[in-house]
Short mmCIF file of C-alpha atoms and ligand atoms in Angstrom, two decimals:
data_model
loop_
_atom_site.label_atom_id
_atom_site.label_comp_id
_atom_site.label_asym_id
_atom_site.label_seq_id
_atom_site.Cartn_x
_atom_site.Cartn_y
_atom_site.Cartn_z
CA UNK A 215 0.00 0.00 0.00
CA UNK A 216 1.40 3.39 -0.92
CA UNK A 217 1.11 6.24 1.55
CA UNK A 218 -0.66 9.32 0.18
CA UNK A 219 1.81 12.22 0.02
CA UNK A 220 -0.10 14.74 2.08
CA UNK A 221 0.98 16.52 5.22
CA UNK A 222 -2.02 15.15 7.10
CA UNK A 223 -0.07 12.03 7.88
CA UNK A 224 2.73 13.91 9.63
CA UNK A 225 2.44 14.20 13.37
CA UNK A 226 2.94 17.54 15.02
CA UNK A 227 6.28 18.43 16.64
CA UNK A 228 6.44 18.96 20.34
CA UNK A 229 8.87 21.47 21.88
CA UNK A 230 11.16 18.59 22.86
CA UNK A 231 11.51 17.50 19.21
CA UNK A 232 13.17 20.79 18.25
CA UNK A 233 16.92 21.13 18.70
CA UNK A 234 18.12 23.98 20.78
CA UNK A 235 20.81 26.32 19.43
CA UNK A 236 23.34 24.56 21.67
CA UNK A 237 22.42 21.14 20.30
CA UNK A 238 22.69 22.46 16.74
CA UNK A 239 26.21 23.72 17.42
CA UNK A 240 27.15 20.41 18.95
CA UNK A 241 25.92 18.55 15.86
CA UNK A 242 27.41 20.97 13.37
CA UNK A 243 30.91 20.76 14.82
CA UNK A 244 33.07 18.56 12.61
CA UNK A 245 34.53 15.55 14.49
CA UNK A 246 38.04 16.69 13.57
CA UNK A 247 37.40 20.32 14.54
CA UNK A 248 39.49 19.97 17.71
CA UNK A 249 42.58 19.10 15.65
CA UNK A 250 42.21 21.16 12.47
CA UNK A 251 42.39 24.87 11.70
CA UNK A 252 38.98 24.93 10.07
CA UNK A 253 39.38 28.59 9.10
CA UNK A 254 41.91 27.36 6.52
CA UNK A 255 39.53 24.86 4.99
CA UNK A 256 38.55 23.85 2.36
CA UNK A 257 41.95 22.29 1.73
CA UNK A 258 43.85 22.61 -1.54
CA UNK A 259 44.00 18.92 -2.46
CA UNK A 260 42.44 17.67 -5.69
CA UNK A 261 39.34 15.43 -5.61
CA UNK A 262 40.47 11.82 -5.20
CA UNK A 263 43.84 12.70 -3.67
CA UNK A 264 44.88 10.50 -0.74
CA UNK A 265 46.57 13.18 1.37
CA UNK A 266 43.35 14.28 3.08
CA UNK A 267 42.61 10.65 4.02
CA UNK A 268 46.12 10.38 5.47
CA UNK A 269 45.65 13.56 7.51
CA UNK A 270 42.19 12.47 8.70
CA UNK A 271 43.61 9.14 9.86
CA UNK A 272 46.40 10.97 11.66
CA UNK A 273 43.84 13.11 13.52
CA UNK A 274 42.07 9.95 14.70
CA UNK A 275 45.40 8.37 15.70
CA UNK A 276 46.27 11.43 17.79
CA UNK A 277 43.06 10.87 19.74
CA UNK A 278 43.70 7.14 20.15
CA UNK A 279 47.28 7.77 21.26
CA UNK A 280 46.04 10.43 23.72
CA UNK A 281 48.59 12.94 22.51
CA UNK A 282 48.44 16.25 24.33
CA UNK A 283 47.98 18.84 21.60
CA UNK A 284 49.87 21.38 23.70
CA UNK A 285 52.94 19.19 23.33
CA UNK A 286 52.45 18.28 19.68
CA UNK A 287 54.47 19.78 16.83
CA UNK A 288 53.82 18.89 13.20
CA UNK A 289 56.47 19.80 10.66
CA UNK A 290 56.17 19.62 6.88
CA UNK A 291 58.36 20.45 3.94
CA UNK A 292 57.21 21.67 0.52
CA UNK A 293 54.74 19.98 -1.81
CA UNK A 294 51.11 18.87 -1.72
CA UNK A 295 51.67 16.86 1.49
CA UNK A 296 53.62 19.79 2.89
CA UNK A 297 50.28 21.54 3.37
CA UNK A 298 49.34 19.21 6.22
CA UNK A 299 51.23 21.21 8.85
CA UNK A 300 49.25 24.33 7.97
CA UNK A 301 45.94 22.59 8.63
CA UNK A 302 46.85 21.11 12.00
CA UNK A 303 45.69 22.99 15.10
CA UNK A 304 48.91 22.77 17.10
CA UNK A 305 52.40 24.24 16.91
CA UNK A 306 53.00 23.43 13.28
CA UNK A 307 55.69 24.47 10.86
CA UNK A 308 55.69 24.60 7.07
CA UNK A 309 59.42 24.63 6.39
CA UNK A 310 61.56 24.87 3.27
CA UNK A 311 62.00 22.12 0.72
CA UNK A 312 63.57 18.96 2.15
CA UNK A 313 64.24 20.53 5.54
CA UNK A 314 61.34 19.21 7.59
CA UNK A 315 63.46 16.55 9.31
CA UNK A 316 66.37 18.78 10.43
CA UNK A 317 63.82 21.33 11.64
CA UNK A 318 62.05 18.58 13.60
CA UNK A 319 65.34 17.31 15.02
CA UNK A 320 66.06 20.84 16.26
CA UNK A 321 62.66 21.02 17.99
CA UNK A 322 63.23 17.65 19.62
CA UNK A 323 66.71 18.56 20.87
CA UNK A 324 65.50 21.89 22.24
CA UNK A 325 62.56 20.28 24.05
CA UNK A 326 62.59 16.46 24.24
CA UNK A 327 59.16 16.58 25.94
CA UNK A 328 57.54 17.54 22.63
CA UNK A 329 55.87 14.95 20.39
CA UNK A 330 57.43 15.89 17.06
CA UNK A 331 55.88 14.57 13.85
CA UNK A 332 57.12 15.12 10.31
CA UNK A 333 54.38 14.85 7.68
CA UNK A 334 55.70 15.22 4.15
CA UNK A 335 55.78 13.79 0.66
CA UNK A 336 58.10 11.32 -1.03
CA UNK A 337 59.77 14.00 -3.19
CA UNK A 338 60.41 16.31 -0.28
CA UNK A 339 61.63 13.65 2.14
CA UNK A 340 63.61 11.31 -0.10
CA UNK A 341 65.07 13.66 -2.74
CA UNK A 342 66.29 17.04 -1.48
CA UNK A 343 65.66 15.85 2.09
CA UNK A 344 67.17 12.38 1.54
CA UNK A 345 70.36 13.00 3.47
CA UNK A 346 68.45 14.31 6.47
CA UNK A 347 66.18 11.26 6.34
CA UNK A 348 68.97 8.69 6.50
CA UNK A 349 70.94 10.51 9.18
CA UNK A 350 67.96 11.02 11.48
CA UNK A 351 67.23 7.29 11.04
CA UNK A 352 70.88 6.39 11.73
CA UNK A 353 70.79 8.42 14.94
CA UNK A 354 67.44 6.89 15.94
CA UNK A 355 66.14 10.38 16.78
CA UNK A 356 62.81 10.13 18.58
CA UNK A 357 60.58 11.40 15.75
CA UNK A 358 57.52 10.11 13.91
CA UNK A 359 57.97 10.56 10.17
CA UNK A 360 54.91 10.06 7.96
CA UNK A 361 55.69 10.04 4.26
CA UNK A 362 52.83 10.15 1.74
CA UNK A 363 54.20 8.46 -1.38
CA UNK A 364 52.36 9.22 -4.62
CA UNK A 365 55.43 8.47 -6.76
CA UNK A 366 55.87 11.95 -8.21
CA UNK A 367 56.12 15.67 -7.48
CA UNK A 368 52.41 16.51 -7.61
CA UNK A 369 52.45 20.18 -6.67
CA UNK A 370 54.87 21.28 -9.35
CA UNK A 371 53.36 19.42 -12.30
CA UNK A 372 53.95 15.69 -11.87
CA UNK A 373 57.71 15.42 -12.38
CA UNK A 374 59.66 12.20 -11.71
CA UNK A 375 60.80 11.67 -8.10
CA UNK A 376 63.21 9.17 -6.50
CA UNK A 377 60.17 6.93 -5.94
CA UNK A 378 58.84 7.00 -9.53
CA UNK A 379 58.40 3.44 -10.74
CA UNK A 380 60.27 1.96 -13.70
CA UNK A 381 58.71 2.82 -17.06
CA UNK A 382 56.22 5.17 -15.40
CA UNK A 383 55.31 8.29 -17.31
CA UNK A 384 55.64 11.65 -15.65
CA UNK A 385 55.95 15.16 -17.04
CA UNK A 386 59.74 14.75 -17.10
CA UNK A 387 59.73 11.12 -18.28
CA UNK A 388 57.15 11.21 -21.10
CA UNK A 389 58.60 8.00 -22.60
CA UNK A 390 58.85 6.22 -19.26
CA UNK A 391 61.25 6.34 -16.32
CA UNK A 392 64.48 4.37 -16.81
CA UNK A 393 65.81 4.96 -13.28
CA UNK A 394 65.45 2.52 -10.38
CA UNK A 395 63.32 3.96 -7.55
CA UNK A 396 63.97 3.91 -3.82
CA UNK A 397 62.42 1.19 -1.70
CA UNK A 398 61.74 3.60 1.18
CA UNK A 399 61.13 1.06 3.98
CA UNK A 400 64.36 -0.76 3.03
CA UNK A 401 66.26 2.54 2.86
CA UNK A 402 65.26 3.81 6.30
CA UNK A 403 65.59 0.37 7.92
CA UNK A 404 69.11 -0.01 6.53
CA UNK A 405 69.92 3.47 7.82
CA UNK A 406 68.80 2.52 11.36
CA UNK A 407 65.09 3.35 11.78
CA UNK A 408 63.70 1.34 14.69
CA UNK A 409 60.04 1.37 13.56
CA UNK A 410 59.08 1.01 9.88
CA UNK A 411 55.66 0.37 8.35
CA UNK A 412 53.86 0.86 5.06
CA UNK A 413 50.13 0.98 4.34
CA UNK A 414 47.95 2.32 1.58
CA UNK A 415 45.20 4.89 2.08
CA UNK A 416 42.78 2.00 1.84
CA UNK A 417 44.12 0.41 5.06
CA UNK A 418 42.58 2.95 7.39
CA UNK A 419 42.37 0.78 10.52
CA UNK A 420 45.87 -0.63 10.14
CA UNK A 421 47.32 2.74 9.27
CA UNK A 422 45.67 4.30 12.30
CA UNK A 423 47.05 1.59 14.60
CA UNK A 424 50.51 1.99 13.09
CA UNK A 425 50.36 5.73 13.64
CA UNK A 426 49.49 5.16 17.30
CA UNK A 427 52.43 2.75 17.64
CA UNK A 428 54.76 5.17 15.89
CA UNK A 429 53.67 8.04 18.14
CA UNK A 430 54.43 5.93 21.22
CA UNK A 431 57.62 4.42 19.83
CA UNK A 432 60.85 5.72 21.40
CA UNK A 433 63.15 6.30 18.43
CA UNK A 434 62.88 6.97 14.72
CA UNK A 435 59.50 5.75 13.46
CA UNK A 436 58.76 5.87 9.74
CA UNK A 437 55.42 5.19 8.04
CA UNK A 438 55.06 5.23 4.28
CA UNK A 439 51.52 5.77 2.97
CA UNK A 440 50.87 4.74 -0.63
CA UNK A 441 48.44 7.30 -1.97
CA UNK A 442 46.81 8.14 -5.31
CA UNK A 443 47.66 11.28 -7.25
CA UNK A 444 44.95 10.95 -9.89
CA UNK A 445 45.71 14.34 -11.42
CA UNK A 446 49.27 13.55 -12.52
CA UNK A 447 50.65 10.07 -11.78
CA UNK A 448 47.30 8.36 -12.29
CA UNK A 449 46.47 10.30 -15.45
CA UNK A 450 49.94 10.04 -17.05
CA UNK A 451 49.94 6.29 -16.44
CA UNK A 452 46.31 5.69 -17.44
CA UNK A 453 45.40 4.30 -14.04
CA UNK A 454 41.88 5.70 -14.20
CA UNK A 455 40.37 7.84 -11.49
CA UNK A 456 41.11 7.61 -7.81
CA UNK A 457 38.56 4.85 -7.26
CA UNK A 458 40.33 2.72 -9.88
CA UNK A 459 43.59 3.25 -8.03
CA UNK A 460 41.99 2.24 -4.75
CA UNK A 461 40.60 -0.85 -6.45
CA UNK A 462 44.10 -1.60 -7.69
CA UNK A 463 45.39 -1.33 -4.12
CA UNK A 464 42.65 -3.69 -2.93
CA UNK A 465 43.43 -6.29 -5.58
CA UNK A 466 47.22 -6.09 -5.37
CA UNK A 467 48.02 -5.42 -1.76
CA UNK A 468 49.80 -8.18 0.16
CA UNK A 469 49.88 -7.79 3.94
CA UNK A 470 53.16 -9.23 5.17
CA UNK A 471 54.30 -8.04 8.57
CA UNK A 472 58.07 -8.27 9.09
CA UNK A 473 58.59 -9.18 5.44
CA UNK A 474 62.20 -9.25 4.26
CA UNK A 475 62.59 -5.68 3.02
CA UNK A 476 63.65 -6.45 -0.56
CA UNK A 477 60.06 -7.75 -0.89
CA UNK A 478 58.79 -4.22 -0.23
CA UNK A 479 60.19 -3.12 -3.59
CA UNK A 480 57.63 -1.13 -5.60
CA UNK A 481 59.59 -0.58 -8.78
CA UNK A 482 57.08 -2.37 -11.03
CA UNK A 483 54.25 -0.10 -12.14
CA UNK A 484 51.02 -2.02 -11.55
CA UNK A 485 52.81 -4.68 -9.48
CA UNK A 486 52.06 -6.09 -6.04
CA UNK A 487 52.23 -3.76 -3.04
CA UNK A 488 53.66 -5.43 0.04
CA UNK A 489 52.37 -3.61 3.14
CA UNK A 490 52.78 -4.20 6.85
CA UNK A 491 54.82 -3.40 9.88
CA UNK A 492 58.35 -4.28 8.81
CA UNK A 493 60.53 -3.23 11.75
CA UNK A 494 59.83 -2.68 15.44
CA UNK A 495 62.85 -2.72 17.72
CA UNK A 496 63.77 -1.10 20.98
CA UNK A 497 67.15 0.58 20.59
CA UNK A 498 68.84 3.48 22.40
CA UNK A 499 67.66 6.76 20.94
CA UNK A 500 69.88 9.69 20.10
CA UNK A 501 69.08 11.28 23.50
CA UNK A 502 69.77 7.98 25.34
CA UNK A 503 73.19 7.77 23.71
CA UNK A 504 73.90 11.43 24.40
CA UNK A 505 73.05 10.97 28.11
CA UNK A 506 75.14 7.79 28.37
CA UNK A 507 78.06 9.53 26.71
CA UNK A 508 77.79 12.46 29.14
CA UNK A 509 77.87 9.99 32.07
CA UNK A 510 80.93 8.22 30.68
CA UNK A 511 82.69 11.52 30.10
CA UNK A 512 81.99 12.61 33.69
CA UNK A 513 83.40 9.36 35.05
CA UNK A 514 86.69 9.77 33.20
FE1 SF4 B 205 47.07 15.22 -4.63
FE2 SF4 B 205 48.32 14.99 -6.98
FE3 SF4 B 205 46.49 16.91 -6.60
FE4 SF4 B 205 48.84 17.04 -5.36
S1 SF4 B 205 48.51 17.14 -7.58
S2 SF4 B 205 46.83 17.44 -4.43
S3 SF4 B 205 49.27 14.87 -4.93
S4 SF4 B 205 46.14 14.68 -6.60
#
């Protein structure tokens, strides 16, 4: 039986059914409002980009990890992912190209009580910032480094980066990339990082848990997030829209915690993506070693 579409069948509203102004405000507040500078929104990222998902997951992880926002510092370099720092409602710093990690190291050394997080892209962190990355890992500096890897320099027009896959087309490799890319988890683990994980933007629960672990981990924690850049990398390589890329992740992702790191190689465009927590070790941090050295020096 179909209901006749007249207002006679609607009951009347009582006073209690109406929301008060206070209730409206409560409902209208975005769940991430406490962590984001909403006056800067809407963000600059293209539709289908994975950076917003990465930042949203980070906001949830901050809550899970019970991080005191007064003690949180988020540092970014330049590029599309470099915009994250500007959106976070905390002491955040949008630094120069490739210099997010040394800036973060400086913050940590000046005030070891701070929770210092670097949030930047693959181009920023592993190209111009590559030396800083390996040396902070070698020193096991107590930082959380989140690297969104979309395999190219998105902000400046989709140029090839040190992570660009073999034969992939970019604006600077129109006939395909002939260079071998970095395997970032293998690179930072070899350099000395004591926590290393990789997830895609489709692995929200796992990524969130990893972020919580990384935030609590004493030492250099590195998380790589594989993320679509449908505007450049996806378009140049005919990967379809962002949903197609996510479907590709779903069909080709292999979860393998503590996999031997050569297996985390991503050099084949369209190949399997090994994800997981690869390294988790307790080792003396830079500050531990510094304190131990000071003790030894005093005893001499
Ligand atoms: Fe994201 Fe690519 Fe757009 Fe940058 S250019 S915001 S990485 S989709």
